Short mmCIF file of C-alpha atoms and ligand atoms in Angstrom, two decimals:
data_model
loop_
_atom_site.label_atom_id
_atom_site.label_comp_id
_atom_site.label_asym_id
_atom_site.label_seq_id
_atom_site.Cartn_x
_atom_site.Cartn_y
_atom_site.Cartn_z
CA MET G 113 46.98 39.03 -37.94
CA GLU G 114 48.28 36.24 -40.18
CA PRO G 115 45.52 34.72 -42.30
CA ASN G 116 46.38 31.27 -40.91
CA THR G 117 46.10 32.48 -37.33
CA HIS G 118 42.76 34.06 -38.14
CA LYS G 119 41.49 30.80 -39.58
CA LEU G 120 42.75 28.89 -36.58
CA ILE G 121 40.95 31.11 -34.11
CA HIS G 122 37.78 30.80 -36.16
CA SER G 123 38.05 26.99 -36.18
CA PHE G 124 38.61 26.78 -32.44
CA GLY G 125 35.60 29.01 -31.81
CA ALA G 126 33.46 26.76 -33.98
CA LEU G 127 34.71 23.67 -32.13
CA ALA G 128 33.84 25.22 -28.79
CA ASP G 129 30.28 25.79 -30.05
CA LEU G 130 30.12 22.16 -31.15
CA GLY G 131 31.19 21.05 -27.69
CA GLN G 132 28.16 22.81 -26.28
CA GLU G 133 25.93 21.17 -28.84
CA VAL G 134 27.09 17.75 -27.66
CA ALA G 135 26.29 18.65 -24.09
CA ASP G 136 22.75 19.46 -25.25
CA THR G 137 22.59 15.90 -26.70
CA GLY G 138 22.20 17.24 -30.21
CA ASP G 139 22.97 15.00 -33.15
CA PHE G 140 26.21 13.39 -32.03
CA MET G 141 27.28 11.92 -35.38
CA GLU G 142 26.60 15.26 -37.07
CA MET G 143 28.76 16.96 -34.44
CA VAL G 144 31.67 14.59 -35.17
CA ARG G 145 31.27 15.04 -38.94
CA THR G 146 31.25 18.82 -38.63
CA SER G 147 34.26 18.71 -36.31
CA LEU G 148 36.18 16.63 -38.85
CA HIS G 149 35.35 19.14 -41.62
CA LEU G 150 36.54 22.00 -39.43
CA LEU G 151 39.75 20.18 -38.63
CA LEU G 152 40.43 19.32 -42.28
CA GLY G 153 39.54 22.84 -43.37
CA THR G 154 41.87 24.48 -40.88
CA LEU G 155 44.99 22.92 -42.41
CA ALA G 156 43.57 22.33 -45.89
CA ILE G 157 43.76 18.54 -45.61
CA ARG G 158 41.87 16.60 -48.28
CA ARG G 159 40.81 13.48 -46.47
CA GLY G 160 40.39 12.06 -43.03
CA ALA G 161 38.35 9.92 -40.65
CA VAL G 162 37.41 9.89 -36.96
CA ILE G 163 37.57 6.46 -35.40
CA GLU G 164 36.23 5.61 -31.96
CA CYS G 165 38.16 3.09 -29.84
CA PRO G 166 36.31 0.64 -27.60
CA VAL G 167 35.97 1.73 -23.98
CA HIS G 168 37.39 -1.57 -22.72
CA LEU G 169 39.71 -3.77 -24.70
CA LEU G 170 38.01 -7.11 -24.28
CA PRO G 171 39.23 -10.23 -26.09
CA GLY G 172 36.08 -10.45 -28.21
CA ASP G 173 35.50 -6.71 -28.53
CA LYS G 174 38.53 -4.68 -29.44
CA SER G 175 37.31 -3.32 -32.77
CA THR G 176 37.14 0.38 -33.49
CA ASN G 177 34.03 2.14 -34.71
CA LEU G 178 33.95 4.62 -37.59
CA LEU G 179 32.29 7.90 -36.59
CA ALA G 180 33.01 10.21 -39.51
CA VAL G 181 34.83 10.07 -42.81
CA TRP G 182 35.70 12.58 -45.52
CA GLY G 183 37.39 12.23 -48.88
CA LEU G 184 38.29 8.54 -48.63
CA GLY G 185 37.19 5.73 -50.98
CA GLU G 186 33.45 5.64 -51.32
CA ASP G 187 32.99 2.26 -49.68
CA TYR G 188 35.91 2.51 -47.32
CA GLN G 189 34.79 1.74 -43.77
CA PRO G 190 37.99 1.63 -41.69
CA ARG G 191 37.76 -0.81 -38.81
CA PHE G 192 40.75 -1.86 -36.76
CA ASP G 193 41.49 -4.26 -33.96
CA ILE G 194 43.42 -2.45 -31.24
CA GLU G 195 45.73 -4.64 -29.18
CA GLU G 196 46.85 -3.64 -25.69
CA SER G 197 50.40 -2.90 -26.97
CA ASP G 198 48.96 -0.59 -29.69
CA ARG G 199 46.87 1.20 -27.12
CA GLU G 200 49.86 1.82 -24.86
CA ALA G 201 51.93 3.13 -27.74
CA PHE G 202 49.15 5.49 -28.88
CA LEU G 203 48.81 6.75 -25.32
CA ASN G 204 52.50 7.65 -25.08
CA PRO G 205 52.49 11.40 -24.35
CA ALA G 206 55.91 11.86 -25.91
CA LYS G 207 54.54 10.88 -29.32
CA ASP G 208 51.97 13.38 -30.58
CA ALA G 209 51.25 11.92 -34.02
CA TRP G 210 52.24 8.92 -36.09
CA ARG G 211 53.50 9.34 -39.63
CA ILE G 212 52.87 6.36 -41.90
CA SER G 213 56.02 7.19 -43.83
CA SER G 214 58.44 7.06 -40.95
CA ASP G 215 56.89 5.83 -37.70
CA ILE G 216 55.48 2.43 -38.50
CA ASN G 217 58.48 0.53 -37.22
CA GLN G 218 58.47 2.23 -33.82
CA PRO G 219 58.25 -0.19 -30.88
CA GLY G 220 54.73 -0.89 -29.63
CA VAL G 221 52.85 -0.36 -32.90
CA GLU G 222 54.26 -3.30 -34.86
CA ILE G 223 50.99 -5.24 -34.74
CA PHE G 224 48.81 -2.30 -35.76
CA PHE G 225 50.90 -1.11 -38.66
CA GLY G 226 51.81 -4.66 -39.62
CA LEU G 227 48.12 -5.30 -40.17
CA TYR G 228 46.95 -1.99 -41.59
CA GLN G 229 49.79 -0.01 -43.20
CA THR G 230 49.02 -1.21 -46.74
CA GLU G 231 45.34 -0.37 -46.35
CA LEU G 232 46.14 3.06 -44.89
CA ARG G 233 48.65 3.92 -47.60
CA SER G 234 46.23 2.89 -50.35
CA GLN G 235 43.67 5.34 -48.90
CA GLY G 236 46.22 8.16 -48.89
CA ILE G 237 46.42 8.36 -45.09
CA GLU G 238 49.64 9.99 -43.96
CA LEU G 239 49.13 10.78 -40.31
CA ILE G 240 47.40 9.23 -37.30
CA VAL G 241 46.61 11.47 -34.32
CA PRO G 242 45.61 9.59 -31.16
CA MET G 243 42.66 11.06 -29.30
CA VAL G 244 43.45 10.91 -25.59
CA VAL G 245 40.94 12.00 -22.96
CA ARG G 246 41.57 11.53 -19.24
CA GLY G 247 44.46 9.20 -19.91
CA ASP G 248 42.37 6.89 -22.06
CA LEU G 249 42.49 6.24 -25.81
CA THR G 250 39.09 7.52 -26.95
CA GLY G 251 39.85 7.28 -30.65
CA LEU G 252 42.14 7.89 -33.58
CA VAL G 253 41.98 10.58 -36.26
CA LEU G 254 43.30 9.47 -39.65
CA LEU G 255 44.51 12.27 -41.90
CA GLY G 256 45.69 12.54 -45.49
CA GLY G 257 48.34 15.03 -46.59
CA LYS G 258 47.88 18.79 -46.95
CA ALA G 259 46.48 19.99 -50.27
CA SER G 260 49.60 22.11 -50.76
CA GLY G 261 51.76 18.98 -50.67
CA GLU G 262 53.86 20.51 -47.87
CA PRO G 263 54.76 18.28 -44.96
CA PHE G 264 53.09 18.82 -41.57
CA SER G 265 55.12 21.28 -39.51
CA PRO G 266 55.53 20.92 -35.72
CA ASP G 267 53.04 23.83 -35.37
CA ASP G 268 50.54 22.00 -37.59
CA ILE G 269 50.84 18.92 -35.40
CA GLU G 270 50.28 20.98 -32.27
CA VAL G 271 47.13 22.52 -33.73
CA LEU G 272 45.90 19.10 -34.82
CA ARG G 273 46.52 17.63 -31.35
CA ALA G 274 44.54 20.39 -29.70
CA MET G 275 41.62 20.07 -32.12
CA VAL G 276 41.58 16.28 -31.88
CA ARG G 277 41.57 16.51 -28.12
CA HIS G 278 38.60 18.84 -28.34
CA ILE G 279 36.68 16.36 -30.49
CA GLY G 280 37.71 13.63 -28.03
CA VAL G 281 36.14 15.53 -25.15
CA GLY G 282 32.91 15.72 -27.18
CA ILE G 283 32.95 11.95 -27.76
CA HIS G 284 33.79 11.31 -24.13
CA THR G 285 30.91 13.52 -22.96
CA HIS G 286 28.56 11.76 -25.35
CA ARG G 287 29.63 8.37 -23.96
CA LEU G 288 29.05 9.55 -20.41
CA LEU G 289 25.58 10.82 -21.30
CA ALA G 290 24.77 7.55 -23.07
CA GLU G 291 25.93 5.60 -20.02
CA VAL G 292 23.86 7.73 -17.65
CA LYS G 293 20.84 7.29 -19.92
CA GLN G 294 21.36 3.52 -20.03
CA ARG G 295 21.65 3.34 -16.24
CA ALA G 296 18.50 5.43 -15.86
CA GLU G 297 16.67 3.09 -18.25
CA GLU G 298 17.91 0.05 -16.34
CA ASN G 299 16.75 1.59 -13.08
CA GLU G 300 13.38 2.39 -14.60
CA ARG G 301 13.05 -1.22 -15.79
CA LEU G 302 13.97 -2.55 -12.36
CA TYR G 303 11.51 -0.17 -10.75
CA GLN G 304 8.74 -1.26 -13.13
CA ASP G 305 9.56 -4.93 -12.39
CA LEU G 306 9.32 -4.25 -8.66
CA ARG G 307 6.01 -2.49 -9.10
CA ALA G 308 4.68 -5.40 -11.15
CA ILE G 309 5.75 -7.81 -8.40
CA TYR G 310 4.06 -5.56 -5.84
CA ARG G 311 0.84 -5.43 -7.87
CA ASP G 312 0.83 -9.21 -8.35
CA THR G 313 1.35 -9.67 -4.62
CA VAL G 314 -1.51 -7.29 -3.89
CA ARG G 315 -3.79 -9.23 -6.28
CA ALA G 316 -2.83 -12.46 -4.55
CA PHE G 317 -3.71 -10.90 -1.19
CA ALA G 318 -7.02 -9.62 -2.52
CA ALA G 319 -7.84 -13.10 -3.77
CA ALA G 320 -6.89 -14.55 -0.35
CA ILE G 321 -9.20 -12.06 1.40
CA ASP G 322 -12.09 -12.86 -0.92
CA VAL G 323 -11.60 -16.61 -0.63
CA LYS G 324 -12.08 -16.28 3.10
CA ASP G 325 -15.33 -14.42 2.54
CA THR G 326 -17.34 -16.99 0.58
CA TYR G 327 -20.29 -14.69 -0.10
CA THR G 328 -18.43 -11.74 -1.56
CA GLN G 329 -16.30 -13.28 -4.28
CA GLY G 330 -14.37 -10.62 -6.16
CA HIS G 331 -15.37 -7.89 -3.69
CA SER G 332 -11.83 -6.56 -3.14
CA GLU G 333 -11.10 -6.42 -6.83
CA ARG G 334 -14.35 -4.59 -7.57
CA VAL G 335 -13.74 -2.08 -4.75
CA GLY G 336 -10.29 -1.47 -6.28
CA LYS G 337 -11.86 -0.85 -9.69
CA TYR G 338 -14.67 1.41 -8.42
CA SER G 339 -12.11 3.40 -6.40
CA GLU G 340 -9.98 3.80 -9.52
CA ILE G 341 -12.95 5.05 -11.54
CA ILE G 342 -13.87 7.64 -8.89
CA ALA G 343 -10.28 8.89 -8.45
CA ARG G 344 -9.86 9.24 -12.20
CA GLU G 345 -13.14 11.16 -12.42
CA LEU G 346 -11.86 13.45 -9.67
CA GLY G 347 -8.87 14.24 -11.88
CA TRP G 348 -6.23 12.41 -9.89
CA GLY G 349 -2.85 11.69 -11.55
CA GLU G 350 -2.05 8.25 -12.92
CA ASN G 351 0.16 7.29 -9.99
CA GLU G 352 -2.44 8.29 -7.40
CA VAL G 353 -5.11 6.42 -9.35
CA GLU G 354 -2.94 3.28 -9.26
CA GLY G 355 -2.46 3.82 -5.54
CA ILE G 356 -6.17 4.08 -4.78
CA ALA G 357 -6.84 0.92 -6.79
CA ILE G 358 -4.29 -0.89 -4.61
CA ALA G 359 -5.93 0.55 -1.49
CA GLY G 360 -9.25 -0.82 -2.77
CA TYR G 361 -7.75 -4.25 -3.33
CA LEU G 362 -6.34 -4.27 0.19
CA HIS G 363 -8.99 -2.42 2.19
CA ASP G 364 -10.37 -5.58 3.84
CA ILE G 365 -7.02 -7.31 4.39
CA GLY G 366 -7.68 -7.11 8.14
CA LYS G 367 -10.43 -9.71 7.64
CA LEU G 368 -7.62 -12.25 7.47
CA ALA G 369 -7.35 -11.70 11.22
CA VAL G 370 -11.10 -12.20 11.83
CA GLU G 371 -12.70 -15.61 12.40
CA ARG G 372 -14.03 -17.14 9.22
CA ARG G 373 -17.23 -18.16 11.06
CA ILE G 374 -18.13 -14.50 11.67
CA ILE G 375 -17.25 -13.32 8.19
CA ASN G 376 -19.38 -16.06 6.63
CA ALA G 377 -22.28 -16.02 9.12
CA PRO G 378 -25.46 -16.75 7.11
CA TYR G 379 -27.45 -14.47 9.42
CA LYS G 380 -27.24 -10.94 10.77
CA ILE G 381 -24.39 -11.09 13.30
CA ASP G 382 -24.89 -10.07 16.94
CA ALA G 383 -23.17 -7.19 18.73
CA LYS G 384 -20.24 -9.26 19.99
CA GLU G 385 -19.58 -10.76 16.58
CA SER G 386 -20.01 -7.34 15.06
CA SER G 387 -17.34 -5.81 17.27
CA GLU G 388 -15.02 -8.70 16.33
CA LEU G 389 -15.69 -8.03 12.65
CA ASN G 390 -15.17 -4.30 13.17
CA ARG G 391 -11.60 -4.95 14.22
CA HIS G 392 -10.70 -5.52 10.57
CA PRO G 393 -9.84 -1.90 9.56
CA ALA G 394 -7.37 -1.48 12.44
CA ALA G 395 -6.02 -5.00 11.88
CA GLY G 396 -5.57 -4.13 8.20
CA PHE G 397 -3.63 -1.02 9.17
CA ASP G 398 -1.34 -3.13 11.38
CA ILE G 399 -0.76 -5.64 8.59
CA LEU G 400 -0.05 -3.00 5.95
CA SER G 401 1.99 -0.50 7.98
CA PRO G 402 5.32 -2.37 8.06
CA ILE G 403 5.29 -2.74 4.27
CA HIS G 404 7.00 -0.11 2.13
CA HIS G 405 4.31 0.68 -0.46
CA PRO G 406 5.18 2.47 -3.70
CA TYR G 407 2.05 4.60 -3.18
CA ALA G 408 1.12 6.95 -0.36
CA ASP G 409 -1.24 6.23 2.55
CA ILE G 410 -2.31 2.66 1.67
CA PRO G 411 -2.45 1.56 5.37
CA LEU G 412 -4.48 4.67 6.30
CA MET G 413 -7.04 4.05 3.58
CA ALA G 414 -7.56 0.53 4.95
CA ARG G 415 -7.87 1.87 8.49
CA TYR G 416 -10.40 4.58 7.66
CA HIS G 417 -12.62 2.89 5.06
CA HIS G 418 -15.46 2.51 7.62
CA GLU G 419 -15.19 6.05 8.98
CA ARG G 420 -18.13 8.40 8.35
CA LEU G 421 -18.32 12.19 7.89
CA ASP G 422 -20.66 12.46 10.91
CA GLY G 423 -18.17 10.73 13.22
CA ARG G 424 -20.28 7.60 13.71
CA GLY G 425 -17.88 5.32 11.88
CA TYR G 426 -15.08 3.16 13.21
CA PRO G 427 -12.41 2.43 14.39
CA ASP G 428 -11.46 6.03 15.34
CA GLY G 429 -14.75 7.94 14.99
CA LEU G 430 -13.10 10.58 12.80
CA THR G 431 -15.18 13.37 11.26
CA ASP G 432 -15.29 14.90 7.79
CA THR G 433 -12.01 16.79 7.40
CA GLN G 434 -10.07 14.29 9.49
CA ILE G 435 -10.76 11.52 6.97
CA PRO G 436 -8.40 11.40 3.99
CA LEU G 437 -10.11 11.74 0.60
CA GLY G 438 -8.70 8.36 -0.45
CA ALA G 439 -10.45 6.63 2.45
CA LYS G 440 -13.69 8.39 1.52
CA ILE G 441 -13.38 7.03 -2.02
CA VAL G 442 -12.71 3.47 -0.86
CA SER G 443 -15.61 3.78 1.60
CA LEU G 444 -18.09 4.66 -1.14
CA ALA G 445 -16.70 1.99 -3.48
CA ASP G 446 -16.99 -0.58 -0.67
CA SER G 447 -20.58 0.38 0.18
CA PHE G 448 -21.66 0.50 -3.45
CA ASP G 449 -20.34 -3.03 -4.02
CA ALA G 450 -21.98 -4.25 -0.81
CA MET G 451 -25.32 -2.79 -1.95
CA THR G 452 -25.10 -4.23 -5.46
CA THR G 453 -24.05 -7.80 -4.63
CA ASP G 454 -26.06 -10.55 -2.98
CA ARG G 455 -25.21 -11.21 0.67
CA PRO G 456 -26.09 -14.33 2.69
CA TYR G 457 -29.00 -12.63 4.41
CA LYS G 458 -30.19 -10.26 1.70
CA THR G 459 -30.28 -9.97 -2.06
CA ARG G 460 -28.77 -6.98 -3.81
CA ARG G 461 -30.66 -3.74 -4.02
CA THR G 462 -32.18 -2.36 -7.18
CA PHE G 463 -30.50 0.66 -8.70
CA ASP G 464 -33.41 2.87 -7.52
CA GLU G 465 -32.75 1.76 -3.97
CA VAL G 466 -29.02 2.37 -4.33
CA VAL G 467 -29.58 5.93 -5.55
CA HIS G 468 -32.01 6.44 -2.69
CA ASP G 469 -29.40 5.17 -0.24
CA LEU G 470 -26.70 7.40 -1.69
CA ARG G 471 -29.02 10.44 -1.46
CA ARG G 472 -29.91 9.66 2.15
CA ASN G 473 -26.33 9.06 3.30
CA THR G 474 -24.39 11.69 1.38
CA GLY G 475 -23.14 14.31 3.80
CA SER G 476 -23.46 12.00 6.82
CA GLN G 477 -21.70 8.85 5.65
CA PHE G 478 -20.38 9.72 2.20
CA GLU G 479 -18.45 12.72 0.95
CA PRO G 480 -20.60 14.71 -1.54
CA GLN G 481 -17.82 15.35 -4.07
CA VAL G 482 -16.96 11.62 -4.07
CA VAL G 483 -20.59 10.63 -4.64
CA ALA G 484 -20.83 13.25 -7.39
CA ALA G 485 -17.70 11.93 -9.12
CA PHE G 486 -19.06 8.39 -8.89
CA CYS G 487 -22.40 9.46 -10.41
CA ARG G 488 -20.68 11.40 -13.18
CA ALA G 489 -18.51 8.40 -14.13
CA LEU G 490 -21.50 6.07 -14.18
CA LEU G 491 -23.61 8.56 -16.12
CA LYS G 492 -20.85 8.89 -18.73
CA GLU G 493 -20.90 5.13 -19.21
CA LEU G 494 -24.70 5.05 -19.46
CA ASN G 495 -24.56 7.89 -22.01
CA GLY G 496 -22.10 5.86 -24.10
CA GLU G 497 -19.33 8.42 -23.61
CA THR G 498 -16.78 5.87 -22.44
CA LYS G 499 -15.18 3.15 -24.54
CA GLU G 500 -14.95 0.59 -21.78
CA ARG G 501 -18.06 -0.68 -20.03
CA LYS G 502 -16.53 -1.02 -16.60
CA PHE G 503 -19.73 -0.76 -14.54
CA LEU G 504 -21.53 -3.12 -16.88
CA LYS G 505 -18.78 -5.72 -16.43
CA MET G 506 -18.98 -5.52 -12.65
CA LEU G 507 -22.73 -5.20 -12.25
CA GLY G 508 -23.77 -7.73 -14.87
CA LYS G 509 -25.87 -7.29 -18.00
CA ASN G 510 -29.34 -6.75 -16.64
CA TYR G 511 -28.68 -4.55 -13.65
CA LEU G 512 -28.52 -1.10 -15.23
CA ASP G 513 -31.06 0.41 -17.59
CA ALA G 514 -29.69 3.57 -19.21
CA GLU G 515 -33.10 5.02 -20.01
CA LYS G 516 -34.40 4.64 -16.50
CA ASP G 517 -31.19 5.13 -14.50
CA ALA G 518 -29.52 8.07 -16.24
CA PRO G 519 -32.28 10.52 -15.15
CA LEU G 520 -31.94 9.26 -11.56
CA LEU G 521 -28.23 10.00 -11.62
CA ARG G 522 -28.73 13.43 -13.19
CA GLU G 523 -31.28 14.27 -10.54
CA LEU G 524 -28.93 13.27 -7.74
CA LEU G 525 -26.07 15.18 -9.34
CA ASN G 526 -28.19 18.30 -9.55
CA GLU G 527 -29.06 18.03 -5.89
CA LEU G 528 -25.40 17.64 -4.96
CA ASP G 529 -24.36 20.65 -6.99
CA PRO G 530 -27.02 22.16 -9.23
CA ASN G 531 -24.53 24.42 -11.05
CA THR G 532 -21.96 22.08 -12.40
CA GLN G 533 -22.36 18.38 -11.83
CA ALA G 534 -24.89 17.26 -14.39
CA ALA G 535 -23.51 19.68 -16.96
CA ALA G 536 -20.02 18.23 -16.45
CA ALA G 537 -21.41 14.76 -17.12
CA GLY G 538 -22.86 15.93 -20.42
CA GLY G 539 -26.49 15.47 -19.43
CA THR G 540 -29.53 17.64 -18.98
CA ALA G 541 -31.62 17.74 -15.83
FE1 FE2 X 693 -14.44 -3.40 5.29
#
């Protein structure tokens, strides 16, 4: 085999490897630089540059972009304006390369060479090979003469065309990947904007619900936050945690359909009023169902937040396994907030009483693993293991007493699951 042929085959193999590297989104600029070295090395050319042409020739944006350079003046940063007539001439398939010495007066390239021939000559550029991919001018490769001083033969030009085309495919692929990435980022931004709008809307709804219920200001927001704490303690993923917080915010939305007089009754309501009030979970489901929520099961969590494990809840009288875990979380969060806030006809319970209530109703009303997660989260805060004081913020300064309350929680946790619960919360029984 001729030594030149051997070298050629080697160079093409190396270029093929580079093509793969580009597909793996390796270092693009490094890929172009290495490709230029390979190309120059193959025909022993001393200097050259790879120039990228703009994707669209816009009036204000028709400048080329330098991707790689070798052997030219130290500060030389070639940058050209490509006119439409230049582009058409460079795309002409009958013309494979442009020699500065003889081709500059060819029709179509008068503007380009009129502007740049002096600059190109002074840099020792002898040949320009257009880089054409899918019928578009992706770039130009500028080349100096061969080290041997011999002119470029037709075979040389053919080899150069093939190698330049190969580099062009790499650049084209890179552009496509960059475009896909940009679109994906735009979509992600749009999606985040939509979610933010959704969350703001949910907050506005929660505020509307709470305004209607004069005695339980901030109830919906607190239920959202307690639900979030429990779900996080249960190891739910970030998206599910966000979803349960939303469900908490919206759980009482059905109260918008209940008479204000009943919601705000400053006395214990009678059976008829109670059945009117108890319509709110089903009404909430009806309000929320037509909406496309970015989280799963929001309407169901509103519908089932007054269901109980023993089947004595409403509106559907479901039992244990029929109730989704999310609804069980919202249910506990809702009850805990009801117990720890003042109501028109009763003041809030002490923490002792709350723990007593939880103990009595776990298994019949509340799901044990949900109660355990709640206790663990609260215990962690009392033990100073959490940075944020979320419970403290919601319950007020003087409600909890770590010294007195932490043992109560540990005791309850041990009853719920003597093997693991208290240990998981970092306490001792
Ligand atoms: Fe409710």
